[in-house]
PDB file of C-alpha atoms and ligand atoms in Angstrom:
ATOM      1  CA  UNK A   1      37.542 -99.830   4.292  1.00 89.00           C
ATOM      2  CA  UNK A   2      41.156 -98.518   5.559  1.00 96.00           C
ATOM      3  CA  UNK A   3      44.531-100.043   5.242  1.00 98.00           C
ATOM      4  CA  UNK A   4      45.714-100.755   9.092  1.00 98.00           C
ATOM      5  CA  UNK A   5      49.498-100.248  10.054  1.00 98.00           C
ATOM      6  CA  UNK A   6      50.902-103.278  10.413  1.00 98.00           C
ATOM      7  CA  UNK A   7      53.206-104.172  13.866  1.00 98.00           C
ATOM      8  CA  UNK A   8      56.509-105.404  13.444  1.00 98.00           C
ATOM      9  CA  UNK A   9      58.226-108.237  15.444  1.00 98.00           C
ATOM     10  CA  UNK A  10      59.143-107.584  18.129  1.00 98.00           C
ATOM     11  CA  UNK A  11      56.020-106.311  19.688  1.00 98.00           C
ATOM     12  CA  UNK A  12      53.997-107.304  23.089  1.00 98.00           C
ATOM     13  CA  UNK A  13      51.042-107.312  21.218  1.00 98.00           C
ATOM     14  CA  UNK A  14      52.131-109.925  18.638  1.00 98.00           C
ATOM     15  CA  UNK A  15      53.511-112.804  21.837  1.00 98.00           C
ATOM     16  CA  UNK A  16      50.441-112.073  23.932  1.00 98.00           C
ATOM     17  CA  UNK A  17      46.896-114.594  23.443  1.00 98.00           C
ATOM     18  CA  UNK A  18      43.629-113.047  22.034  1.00 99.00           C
ATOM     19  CA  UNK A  19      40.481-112.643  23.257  1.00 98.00           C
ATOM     20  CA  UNK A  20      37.400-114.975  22.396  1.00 98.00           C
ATOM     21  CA  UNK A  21      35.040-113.022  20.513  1.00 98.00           C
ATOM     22  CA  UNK A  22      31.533-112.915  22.077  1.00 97.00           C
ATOM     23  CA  UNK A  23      29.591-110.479  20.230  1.00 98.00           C
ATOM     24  CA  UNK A  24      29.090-110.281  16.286  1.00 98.00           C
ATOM     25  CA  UNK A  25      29.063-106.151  15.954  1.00 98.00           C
ATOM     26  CA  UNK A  26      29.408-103.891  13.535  1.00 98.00           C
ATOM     27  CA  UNK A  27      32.478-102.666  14.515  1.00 98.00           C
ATOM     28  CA  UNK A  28      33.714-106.108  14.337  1.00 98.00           C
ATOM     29  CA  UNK A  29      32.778-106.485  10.683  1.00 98.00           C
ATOM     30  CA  UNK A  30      34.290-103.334   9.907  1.00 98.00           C
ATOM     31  CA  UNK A  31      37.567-104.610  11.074  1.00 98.00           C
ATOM     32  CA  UNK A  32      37.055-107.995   9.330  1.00 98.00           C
ATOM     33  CA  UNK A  33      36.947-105.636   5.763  1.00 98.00           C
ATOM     34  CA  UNK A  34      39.957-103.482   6.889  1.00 98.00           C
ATOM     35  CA  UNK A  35      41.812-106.631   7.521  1.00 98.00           C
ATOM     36  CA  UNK A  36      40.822-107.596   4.401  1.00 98.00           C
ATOM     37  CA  UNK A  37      41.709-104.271   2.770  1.00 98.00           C
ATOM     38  CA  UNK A  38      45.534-104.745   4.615  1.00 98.00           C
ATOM     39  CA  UNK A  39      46.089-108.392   3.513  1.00 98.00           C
ATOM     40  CA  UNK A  40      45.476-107.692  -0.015  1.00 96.00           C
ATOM     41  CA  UNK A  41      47.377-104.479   0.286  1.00 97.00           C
ATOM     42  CA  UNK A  42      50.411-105.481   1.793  1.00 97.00           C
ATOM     43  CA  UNK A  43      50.250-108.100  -0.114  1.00 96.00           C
ATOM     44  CA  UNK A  44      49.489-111.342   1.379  1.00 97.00           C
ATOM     45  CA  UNK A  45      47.471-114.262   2.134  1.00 97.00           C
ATOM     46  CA  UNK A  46      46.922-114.309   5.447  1.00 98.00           C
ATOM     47  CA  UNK A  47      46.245-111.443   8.318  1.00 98.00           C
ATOM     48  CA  UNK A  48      45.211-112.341  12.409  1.00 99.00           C
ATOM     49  CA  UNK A  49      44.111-109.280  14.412  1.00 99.00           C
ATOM     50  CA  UNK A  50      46.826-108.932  16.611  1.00 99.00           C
ATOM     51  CA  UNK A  51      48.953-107.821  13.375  1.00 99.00           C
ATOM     52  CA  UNK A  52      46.613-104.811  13.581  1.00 98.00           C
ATOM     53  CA  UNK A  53      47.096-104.365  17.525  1.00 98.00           C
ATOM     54  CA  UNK A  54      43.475-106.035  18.227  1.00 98.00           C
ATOM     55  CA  UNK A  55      43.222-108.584  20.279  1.00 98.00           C
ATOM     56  CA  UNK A  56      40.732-110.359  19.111  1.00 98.00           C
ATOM     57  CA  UNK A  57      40.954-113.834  18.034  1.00 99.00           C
ATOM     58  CA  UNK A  58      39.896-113.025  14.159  1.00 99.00           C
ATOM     59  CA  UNK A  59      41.599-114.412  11.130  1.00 99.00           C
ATOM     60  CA  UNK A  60      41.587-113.575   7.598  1.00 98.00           C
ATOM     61  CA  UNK A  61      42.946-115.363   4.909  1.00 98.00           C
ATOM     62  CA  UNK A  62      42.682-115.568   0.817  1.00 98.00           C
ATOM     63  CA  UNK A  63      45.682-118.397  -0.231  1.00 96.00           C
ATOM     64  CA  UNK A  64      43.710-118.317  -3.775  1.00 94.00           C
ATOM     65  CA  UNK A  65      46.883-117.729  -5.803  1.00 84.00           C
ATOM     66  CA  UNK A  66      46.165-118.040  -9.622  1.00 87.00           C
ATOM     67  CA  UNK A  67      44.885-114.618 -10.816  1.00 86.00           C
ATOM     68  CA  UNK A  68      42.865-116.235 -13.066  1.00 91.00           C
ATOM     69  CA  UNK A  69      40.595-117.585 -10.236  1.00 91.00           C
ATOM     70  CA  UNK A  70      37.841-115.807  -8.334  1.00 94.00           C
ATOM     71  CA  UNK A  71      39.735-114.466  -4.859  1.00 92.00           C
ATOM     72  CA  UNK A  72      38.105-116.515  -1.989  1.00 95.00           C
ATOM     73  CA  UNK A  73      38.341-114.234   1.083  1.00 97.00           C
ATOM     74  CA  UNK A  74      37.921-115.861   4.397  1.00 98.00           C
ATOM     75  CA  UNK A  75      37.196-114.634   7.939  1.00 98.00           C
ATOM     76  CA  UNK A  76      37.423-117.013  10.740  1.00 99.00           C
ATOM     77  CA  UNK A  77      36.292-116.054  14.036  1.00 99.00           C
ATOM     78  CA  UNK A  78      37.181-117.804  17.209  1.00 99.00           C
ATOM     79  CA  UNK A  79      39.113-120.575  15.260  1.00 99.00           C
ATOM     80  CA  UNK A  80      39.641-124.270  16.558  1.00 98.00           C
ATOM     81  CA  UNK A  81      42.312-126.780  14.712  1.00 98.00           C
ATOM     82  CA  UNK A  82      40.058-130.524  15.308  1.00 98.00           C
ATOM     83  CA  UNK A  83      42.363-132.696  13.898  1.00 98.00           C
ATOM     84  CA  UNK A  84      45.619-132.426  11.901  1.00 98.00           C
ATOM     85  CA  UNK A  85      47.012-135.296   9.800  1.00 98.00           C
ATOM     86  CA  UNK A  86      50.286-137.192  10.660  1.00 98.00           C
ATOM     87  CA  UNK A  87      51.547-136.577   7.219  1.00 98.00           C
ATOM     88  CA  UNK A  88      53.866-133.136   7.973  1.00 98.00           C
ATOM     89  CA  UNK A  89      54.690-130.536   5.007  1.00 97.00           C
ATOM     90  CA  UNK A  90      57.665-128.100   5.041  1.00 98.00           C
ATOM     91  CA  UNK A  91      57.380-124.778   3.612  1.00 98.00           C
ATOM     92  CA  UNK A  92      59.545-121.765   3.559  1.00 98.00           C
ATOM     93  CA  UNK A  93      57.227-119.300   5.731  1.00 98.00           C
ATOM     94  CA  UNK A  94      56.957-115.398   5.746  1.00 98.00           C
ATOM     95  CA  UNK A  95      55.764-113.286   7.579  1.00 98.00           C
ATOM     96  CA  UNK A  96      53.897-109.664   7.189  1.00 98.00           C
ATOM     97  CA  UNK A  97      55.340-108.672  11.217  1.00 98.00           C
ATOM     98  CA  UNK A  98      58.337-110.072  10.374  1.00 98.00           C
ATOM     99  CA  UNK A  99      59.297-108.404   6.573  1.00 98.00           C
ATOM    100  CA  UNK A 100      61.632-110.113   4.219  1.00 97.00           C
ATOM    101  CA  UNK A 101      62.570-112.881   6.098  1.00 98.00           C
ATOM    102  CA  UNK A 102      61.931-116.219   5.306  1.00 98.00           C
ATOM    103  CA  UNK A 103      62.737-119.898   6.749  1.00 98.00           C
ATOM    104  CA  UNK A 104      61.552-123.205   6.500  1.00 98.00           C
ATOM    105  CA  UNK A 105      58.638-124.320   8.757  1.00 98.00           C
ATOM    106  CA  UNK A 106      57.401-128.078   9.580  1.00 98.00           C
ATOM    107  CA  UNK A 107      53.315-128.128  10.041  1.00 98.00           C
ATOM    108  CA  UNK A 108      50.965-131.222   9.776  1.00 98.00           C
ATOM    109  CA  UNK A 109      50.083-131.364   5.943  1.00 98.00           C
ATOM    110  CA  UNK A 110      46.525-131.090   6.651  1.00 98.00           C
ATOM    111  CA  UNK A 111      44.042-129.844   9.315  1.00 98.00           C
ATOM    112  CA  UNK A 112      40.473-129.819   9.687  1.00 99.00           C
ATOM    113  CA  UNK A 113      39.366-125.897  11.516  1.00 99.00           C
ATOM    114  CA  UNK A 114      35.988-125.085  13.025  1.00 99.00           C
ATOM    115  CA  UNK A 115      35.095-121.264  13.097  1.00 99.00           C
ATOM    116  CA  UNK A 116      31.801-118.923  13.891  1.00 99.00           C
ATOM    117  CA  UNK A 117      31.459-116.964  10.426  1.00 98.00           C
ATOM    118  CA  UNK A 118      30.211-113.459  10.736  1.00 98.00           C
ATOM    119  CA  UNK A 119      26.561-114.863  10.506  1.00 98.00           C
ATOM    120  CA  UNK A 120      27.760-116.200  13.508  1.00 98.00           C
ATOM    121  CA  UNK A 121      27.186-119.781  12.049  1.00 98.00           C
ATOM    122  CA  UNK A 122      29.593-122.479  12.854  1.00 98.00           C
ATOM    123  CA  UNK A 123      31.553-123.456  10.197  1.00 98.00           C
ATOM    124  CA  UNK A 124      33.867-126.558   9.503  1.00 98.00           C
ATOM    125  CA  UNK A 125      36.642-127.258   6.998  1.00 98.00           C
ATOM    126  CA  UNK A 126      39.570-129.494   5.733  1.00 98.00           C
ATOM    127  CA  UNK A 127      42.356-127.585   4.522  1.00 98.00           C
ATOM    128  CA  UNK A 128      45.208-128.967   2.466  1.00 98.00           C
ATOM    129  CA  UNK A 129      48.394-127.455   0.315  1.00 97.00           C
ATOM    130  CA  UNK A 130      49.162-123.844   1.311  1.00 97.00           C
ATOM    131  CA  UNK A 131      45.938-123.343   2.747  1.00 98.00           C
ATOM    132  CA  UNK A 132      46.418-125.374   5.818  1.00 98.00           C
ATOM    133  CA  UNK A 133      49.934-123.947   6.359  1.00 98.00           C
ATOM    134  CA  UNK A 134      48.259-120.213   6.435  1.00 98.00           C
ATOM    135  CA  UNK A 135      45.452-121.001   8.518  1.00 98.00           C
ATOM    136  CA  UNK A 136      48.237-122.866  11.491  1.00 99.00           C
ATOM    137  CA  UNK A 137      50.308-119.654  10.463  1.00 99.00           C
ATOM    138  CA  UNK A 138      47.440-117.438  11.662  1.00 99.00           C
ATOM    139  CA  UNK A 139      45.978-119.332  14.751  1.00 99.00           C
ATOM    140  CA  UNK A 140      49.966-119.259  16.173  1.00 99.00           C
ATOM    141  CA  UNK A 141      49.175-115.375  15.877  1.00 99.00           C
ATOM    142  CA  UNK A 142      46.290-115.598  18.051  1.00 99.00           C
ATOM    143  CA  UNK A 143      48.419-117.864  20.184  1.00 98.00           C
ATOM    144  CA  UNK A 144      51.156-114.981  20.319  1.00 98.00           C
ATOM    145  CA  UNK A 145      53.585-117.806  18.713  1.00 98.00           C
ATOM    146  CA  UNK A 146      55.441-116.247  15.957  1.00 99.00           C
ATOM    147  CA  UNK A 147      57.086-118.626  12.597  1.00 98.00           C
ATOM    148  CA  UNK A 148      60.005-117.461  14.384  1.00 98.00           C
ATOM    149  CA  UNK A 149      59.622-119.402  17.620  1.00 98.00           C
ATOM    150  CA  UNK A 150      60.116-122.880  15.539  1.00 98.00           C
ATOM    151  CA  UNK A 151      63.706-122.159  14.504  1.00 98.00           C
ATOM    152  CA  UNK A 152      66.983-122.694  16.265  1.00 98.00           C
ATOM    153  CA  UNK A 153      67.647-119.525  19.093  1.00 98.00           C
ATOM    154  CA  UNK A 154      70.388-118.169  17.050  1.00 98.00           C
ATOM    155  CA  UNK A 155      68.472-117.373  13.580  1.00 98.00           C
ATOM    156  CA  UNK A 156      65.659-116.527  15.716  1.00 98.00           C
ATOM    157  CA  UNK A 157      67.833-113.854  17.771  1.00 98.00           C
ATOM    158  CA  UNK A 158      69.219-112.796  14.170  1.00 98.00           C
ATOM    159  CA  UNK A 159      66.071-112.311  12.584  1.00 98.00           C
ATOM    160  CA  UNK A 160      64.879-110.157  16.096  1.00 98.00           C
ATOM    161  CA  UNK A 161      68.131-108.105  15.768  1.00 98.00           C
ATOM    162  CA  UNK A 162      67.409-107.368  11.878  1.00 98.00           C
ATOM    163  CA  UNK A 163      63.839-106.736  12.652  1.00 98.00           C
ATOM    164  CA  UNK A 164      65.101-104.170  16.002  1.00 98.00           C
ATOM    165  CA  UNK A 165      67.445-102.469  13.708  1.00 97.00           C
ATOM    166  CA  UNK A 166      64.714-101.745  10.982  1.00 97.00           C
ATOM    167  CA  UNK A 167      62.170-100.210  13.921  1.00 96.00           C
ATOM    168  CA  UNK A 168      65.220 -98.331  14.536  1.00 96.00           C
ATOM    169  CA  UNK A 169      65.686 -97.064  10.912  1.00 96.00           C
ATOM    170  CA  UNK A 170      61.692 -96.662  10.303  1.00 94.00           C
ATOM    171  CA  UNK A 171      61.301 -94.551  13.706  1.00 94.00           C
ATOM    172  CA  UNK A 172      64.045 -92.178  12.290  1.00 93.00           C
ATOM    173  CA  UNK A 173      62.599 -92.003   8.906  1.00 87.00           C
TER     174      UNK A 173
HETATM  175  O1  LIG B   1      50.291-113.802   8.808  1.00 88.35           O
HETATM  176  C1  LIG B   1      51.015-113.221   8.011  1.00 88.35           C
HETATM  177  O2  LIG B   1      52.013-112.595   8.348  1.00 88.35           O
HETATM  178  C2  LIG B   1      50.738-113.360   6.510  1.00 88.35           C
HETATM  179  C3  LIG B   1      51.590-114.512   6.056  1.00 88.35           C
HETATM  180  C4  LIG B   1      50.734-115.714   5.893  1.00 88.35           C
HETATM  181  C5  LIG B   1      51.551-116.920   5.533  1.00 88.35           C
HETATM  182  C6  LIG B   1      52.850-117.099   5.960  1.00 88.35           C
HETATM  183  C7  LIG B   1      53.544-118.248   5.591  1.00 88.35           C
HETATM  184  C8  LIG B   1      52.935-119.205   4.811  1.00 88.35           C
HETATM  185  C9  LIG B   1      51.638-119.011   4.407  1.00 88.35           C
HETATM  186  C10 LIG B   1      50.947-117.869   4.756  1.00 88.35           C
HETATM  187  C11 LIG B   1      52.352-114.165   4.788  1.00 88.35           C
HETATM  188  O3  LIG B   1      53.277-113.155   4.999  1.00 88.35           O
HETATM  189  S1  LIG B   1      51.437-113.652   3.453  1.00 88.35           S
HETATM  190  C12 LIG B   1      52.773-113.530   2.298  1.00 88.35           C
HETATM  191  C13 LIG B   1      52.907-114.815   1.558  1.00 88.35           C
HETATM  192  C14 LIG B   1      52.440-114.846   0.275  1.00 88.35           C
HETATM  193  C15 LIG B   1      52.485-116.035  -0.422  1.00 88.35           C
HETATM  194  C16 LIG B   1      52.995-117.191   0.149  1.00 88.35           C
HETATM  195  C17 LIG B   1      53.474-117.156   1.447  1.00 88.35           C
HETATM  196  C18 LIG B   1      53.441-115.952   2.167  1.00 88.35           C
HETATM  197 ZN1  LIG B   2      52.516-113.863  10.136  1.00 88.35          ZN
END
Protein backbone atom coordinates (compact mmCIF):
# COMPACT_ATOMS: atom_id res chain seq x y z
CA UNK A 1 0.00 0.00 0.00
CA UNK A 2 1.62 3.58 -0.98
CA UNK A 3 0.41 7.04 -0.36
CA UNK A 4 -0.23 8.60 -4.08
CA UNK A 5 0.61 12.39 -4.73
CA UNK A 6 -2.29 14.09 -4.91
CA UNK A 7 -3.01 16.75 -8.14
CA UNK A 8 -3.93 20.10 -7.42
CA UNK A 9 -6.62 22.23 -9.21
CA UNK A 10 -5.91 23.31 -11.82
CA UNK A 11 -4.95 20.23 -13.66
CA UNK A 12 -6.16 18.60 -17.20
CA UNK A 13 -6.41 15.51 -15.59
CA UNK A 14 -8.89 16.61 -12.88
CA UNK A 15 -11.66 18.51 -15.89
CA UNK A 16 -11.24 15.57 -18.25
CA UNK A 17 -14.07 12.24 -18.01
CA UNK A 18 -12.81 8.74 -16.91
CA UNK A 19 -12.71 5.69 -18.40
CA UNK A 20 -15.30 2.76 -17.76
CA UNK A 21 -13.55 0.09 -16.12
CA UNK A 22 -13.78 -3.27 -17.97
CA UNK A 23 -11.51 -5.57 -16.34
CA UNK A 24 -11.31 -6.43 -12.46
CA UNK A 25 -7.20 -6.85 -12.21
CA UNK A 26 -4.89 -6.92 -9.81
CA UNK A 27 -3.40 -3.90 -10.56
CA UNK A 28 -6.71 -2.38 -10.21
CA UNK A 29 -7.13 -3.58 -6.64
CA UNK A 30 -3.85 -2.43 -5.80
CA UNK A 31 -4.83 1.03 -6.66
CA UNK A 32 -8.23 0.68 -4.91
CA UNK A 33 -5.85 0.06 -1.41
CA UNK A 34 -3.45 2.95 -2.32
CA UNK A 35 -6.42 5.12 -2.73
CA UNK A 36 -7.44 3.96 0.31
CA UNK A 37 -4.03 4.40 1.95
CA UNK A 38 -4.17 8.40 0.44
CA UNK A 39 -7.74 9.18 1.66
CA UNK A 40 -7.06 8.21 5.11
CA UNK A 41 -3.69 9.83 4.91
CA UNK A 42 -4.43 13.06 3.68
CA UNK A 43 -7.03 12.98 5.61
CA UNK A 44 -10.34 12.64 4.12
CA UNK A 45 -13.44 10.96 3.26
CA UNK A 46 -13.58 10.71 -0.09
CA UNK A 47 -10.82 10.02 -3.06
CA UNK A 48 -11.85 9.43 -7.21
CA UNK A 49 -8.93 8.23 -9.35
CA UNK A 50 -8.36 11.08 -11.32
CA UNK A 51 -7.02 12.82 -7.94
CA UNK A 52 -4.24 10.24 -8.40
CA UNK A 53 -3.80 11.02 -12.30
CA UNK A 54 -5.80 7.63 -13.27
CA UNK A 55 -8.38 7.79 -15.28
CA UNK A 56 -10.36 5.38 -14.30
CA UNK A 57 -13.79 5.82 -13.14
CA UNK A 58 -13.04 4.36 -9.38
CA UNK A 59 -14.23 5.92 -6.19
CA UNK A 60 -13.36 5.53 -2.69
CA UNK A 61 -14.98 6.81 0.13
CA UNK A 62 -15.16 6.22 4.19
CA UNK A 63 -17.70 9.36 5.54
CA UNK A 64 -17.76 7.09 8.91
CA UNK A 65 -16.86 10.01 11.18
CA UNK A 66 -17.19 9.00 14.93
CA UNK A 67 -13.89 7.32 15.95
CA UNK A 68 -15.65 5.27 18.05
CA UNK A 69 -17.24 3.38 15.07
CA UNK A 70 -15.74 0.65 12.91
CA UNK A 71 -14.27 2.71 9.58
CA UNK A 72 -16.49 1.52 6.62
CA UNK A 73 -14.23 1.81 3.54
CA UNK A 74 -15.93 1.82 0.23
CA UNK A 75 -14.81 1.30 -3.38
CA UNK A 76 -17.19 1.97 -6.11
CA UNK A 77 -16.38 1.05 -9.50
CA UNK A 78 -18.08 2.36 -12.56
CA UNK A 79 -20.64 4.36 -10.40
CA UNK A 80 -24.29 5.32 -11.58
CA UNK A 81 -26.52 8.04 -9.47
CA UNK A 82 -30.46 6.19 -10.18
CA UNK A 83 -32.40 8.55 -8.54
CA UNK A 84 -31.81 11.59 -6.28
CA UNK A 85 -34.52 13.05 -4.02
CA UNK A 86 -36.12 16.54 -4.56
CA UNK A 87 -35.35 17.44 -1.04
CA UNK A 88 -31.72 19.50 -1.66
CA UNK A 89 -29.02 19.83 1.31
CA UNK A 90 -26.33 22.57 1.48
CA UNK A 91 -23.03 21.87 2.82
CA UNK A 92 -19.83 23.74 3.00
CA UNK A 93 -17.61 21.40 0.59
CA UNK A 94 -13.75 20.79 0.48
CA UNK A 95 -11.78 19.57 -1.49
CA UNK A 96 -8.34 17.36 -1.33
CA UNK A 97 -7.26 19.05 -5.24
CA UNK A 98 -8.37 22.07 -4.12
CA UNK A 99 -6.58 22.55 -0.28
CA UNK A 100 -8.05 24.82 2.29
CA UNK A 101 -10.74 26.16 0.55
CA UNK A 102 -14.11 25.76 1.35
CA UNK A 103 -17.72 27.01 0.05
CA UNK A 104 -21.12 26.11 0.26
CA UNK A 105 -22.52 23.51 -2.21
CA UNK A 106 -26.38 22.69 -3.06
CA UNK A 107 -26.81 18.68 -3.86
CA UNK A 108 -30.10 16.60 -3.74
CA UNK A 109 -30.28 15.41 0.01
CA UNK A 110 -30.34 11.92 -1.00
CA UNK A 111 -29.35 9.57 -3.89
CA UNK A 112 -29.66 6.06 -4.56
CA UNK A 113 -25.87 4.77 -6.55
CA UNK A 114 -25.39 1.47 -8.35
CA UNK A 115 -21.67 0.25 -8.57
CA UNK A 116 -19.64 -3.16 -9.68
CA UNK A 117 -17.68 -3.97 -6.30
CA UNK A 118 -14.31 -5.50 -6.78
CA UNK A 119 -16.04 -9.02 -6.83
CA UNK A 120 -17.30 -7.45 -9.69
CA UNK A 121 -20.90 -7.82 -8.22
CA UNK A 122 -23.37 -5.12 -8.77
CA UNK A 123 -24.14 -3.32 -5.94
CA UNK A 124 -27.01 -0.80 -4.99
CA UNK A 125 -27.42 1.80 -2.25
CA UNK A 126 -29.37 4.80 -0.70
CA UNK A 127 -27.20 7.29 0.70
CA UNK A 128 -28.30 10.07 3.02
CA UNK A 129 -26.47 12.91 5.40
CA UNK A 130 -22.82 13.43 4.40
CA UNK A 131 -22.63 10.31 2.69
CA UNK A 132 -24.65 11.23 -0.29
CA UNK A 133 -22.91 14.64 -0.56
CA UNK A 134 -19.35 12.65 -0.85
CA UNK A 135 -20.41 10.11 -3.14
CA UNK A 136 -22.05 13.29 -5.84
CA UNK A 137 -18.65 14.97 -4.70
CA UNK A 138 -16.72 12.03 -6.18
CA UNK A 139 -18.77 11.01 -9.34
CA UNK A 140 -18.35 15.09 -10.42
CA UNK A 141 -14.55 13.93 -10.27
CA UNK A 142 -15.06 11.27 -12.67
CA UNK A 143 -17.15 13.77 -14.58
CA UNK A 144 -14.03 16.24 -14.54
CA UNK A 145 -16.60 18.76 -12.68
CA UNK A 146 -14.85 20.23 -9.81
CA UNK A 147 -17.03 21.79 -6.28
CA UNK A 148 -15.63 24.73 -7.83
CA UNK A 149 -17.63 24.80 -11.05
CA UNK A 150 -21.03 25.43 -8.87
CA UNK A 151 -19.97 28.84 -7.55
CA UNK A 152 -20.22 32.29 -9.02
CA UNK A 153 -17.04 32.90 -11.84
CA UNK A 154 -15.42 35.33 -9.60
CA UNK A 155 -14.76 33.06 -6.32
CA UNK A 156 -14.20 30.37 -8.70
CA UNK A 157 -11.36 32.47 -10.62
CA UNK A 158 -10.14 33.44 -6.93
CA UNK A 159 -9.93 30.14 -5.63
CA UNK A 160 -7.93 29.06 -9.27
CA UNK A 161 -5.59 32.08 -8.71
CA UNK A 162 -4.87 30.96 -4.91
CA UNK A 163 -4.58 27.43 -5.99
CA UNK A 164 -1.95 28.74 -9.27
CA UNK A 165 -0.01 30.71 -6.82
CA UNK A 166 0.49 27.71 -4.35
CA UNK A 167 1.75 25.29 -7.52
CA UNK A 168 3.90 28.20 -7.91
CA UNK A 169 5.24 28.24 -4.28
CA UNK A 170 5.29 24.19 -4.02
CA UNK A 171 7.31 23.91 -7.48
CA UNK A 172 9.94 26.30 -5.89
CA UNK A 173 10.02 24.56 -2.64
O1 LIG B 1 -12.80 14.29 -3.16
C1 LIG B 1 -12.15 14.89 -2.32
O2 LIG B 1 -11.44 15.85 -2.58
C2 LIG B 1 -12.30 14.50 -0.84
C3 LIG B 1 -13.36 15.41 -0.30
C4 LIG B 1 -14.63 14.65 -0.18
C5 LIG B 1 -15.76 15.54 0.26
C6 LIG B 1 -15.82 16.88 -0.05
C7 LIG B 1 -16.90 17.64 0.40
C8 LIG B 1 -17.90 17.06 1.14
C9 LIG B 1 -17.82 15.72 1.43
C10 LIG B 1 -16.75 14.96 1.01
C11 LIG B 1 -12.93 16.03 1.02
O3 LIG B 1 -11.84 16.87 0.87
S1 LIG B 1 -12.49 14.96 2.27
C12 LIG B 1 -12.23 16.17 3.53
C13 LIG B 1 -13.49 16.36 4.30
C14 LIG B 1 -13.55 15.79 5.54
C15 LIG B 1 -14.72 15.88 6.26
C16 LIG B 1 -15.83 16.54 5.76
C17 LIG B 1 -15.77 17.12 4.50
C18 LIG B 1 -14.58 17.04 3.76
ZN1 LIG C 1 -12.68 16.62 -4.30
Amino acid sequence: MSVLPILIHPDPRLKKRADEIDEITPDLRELADDMLATMYEAPGIGLAAPQVGVMKRILVMDCVKDDEAPPRPMVLLNPVVTETSEDMNTYEEGCLSIPEQYADVERPSEVTVTWTDLDGKEQTEHFTGLWATCVQHEIDHLDGKLFIDYLKPLKRQLITRKMQKLKRERARA
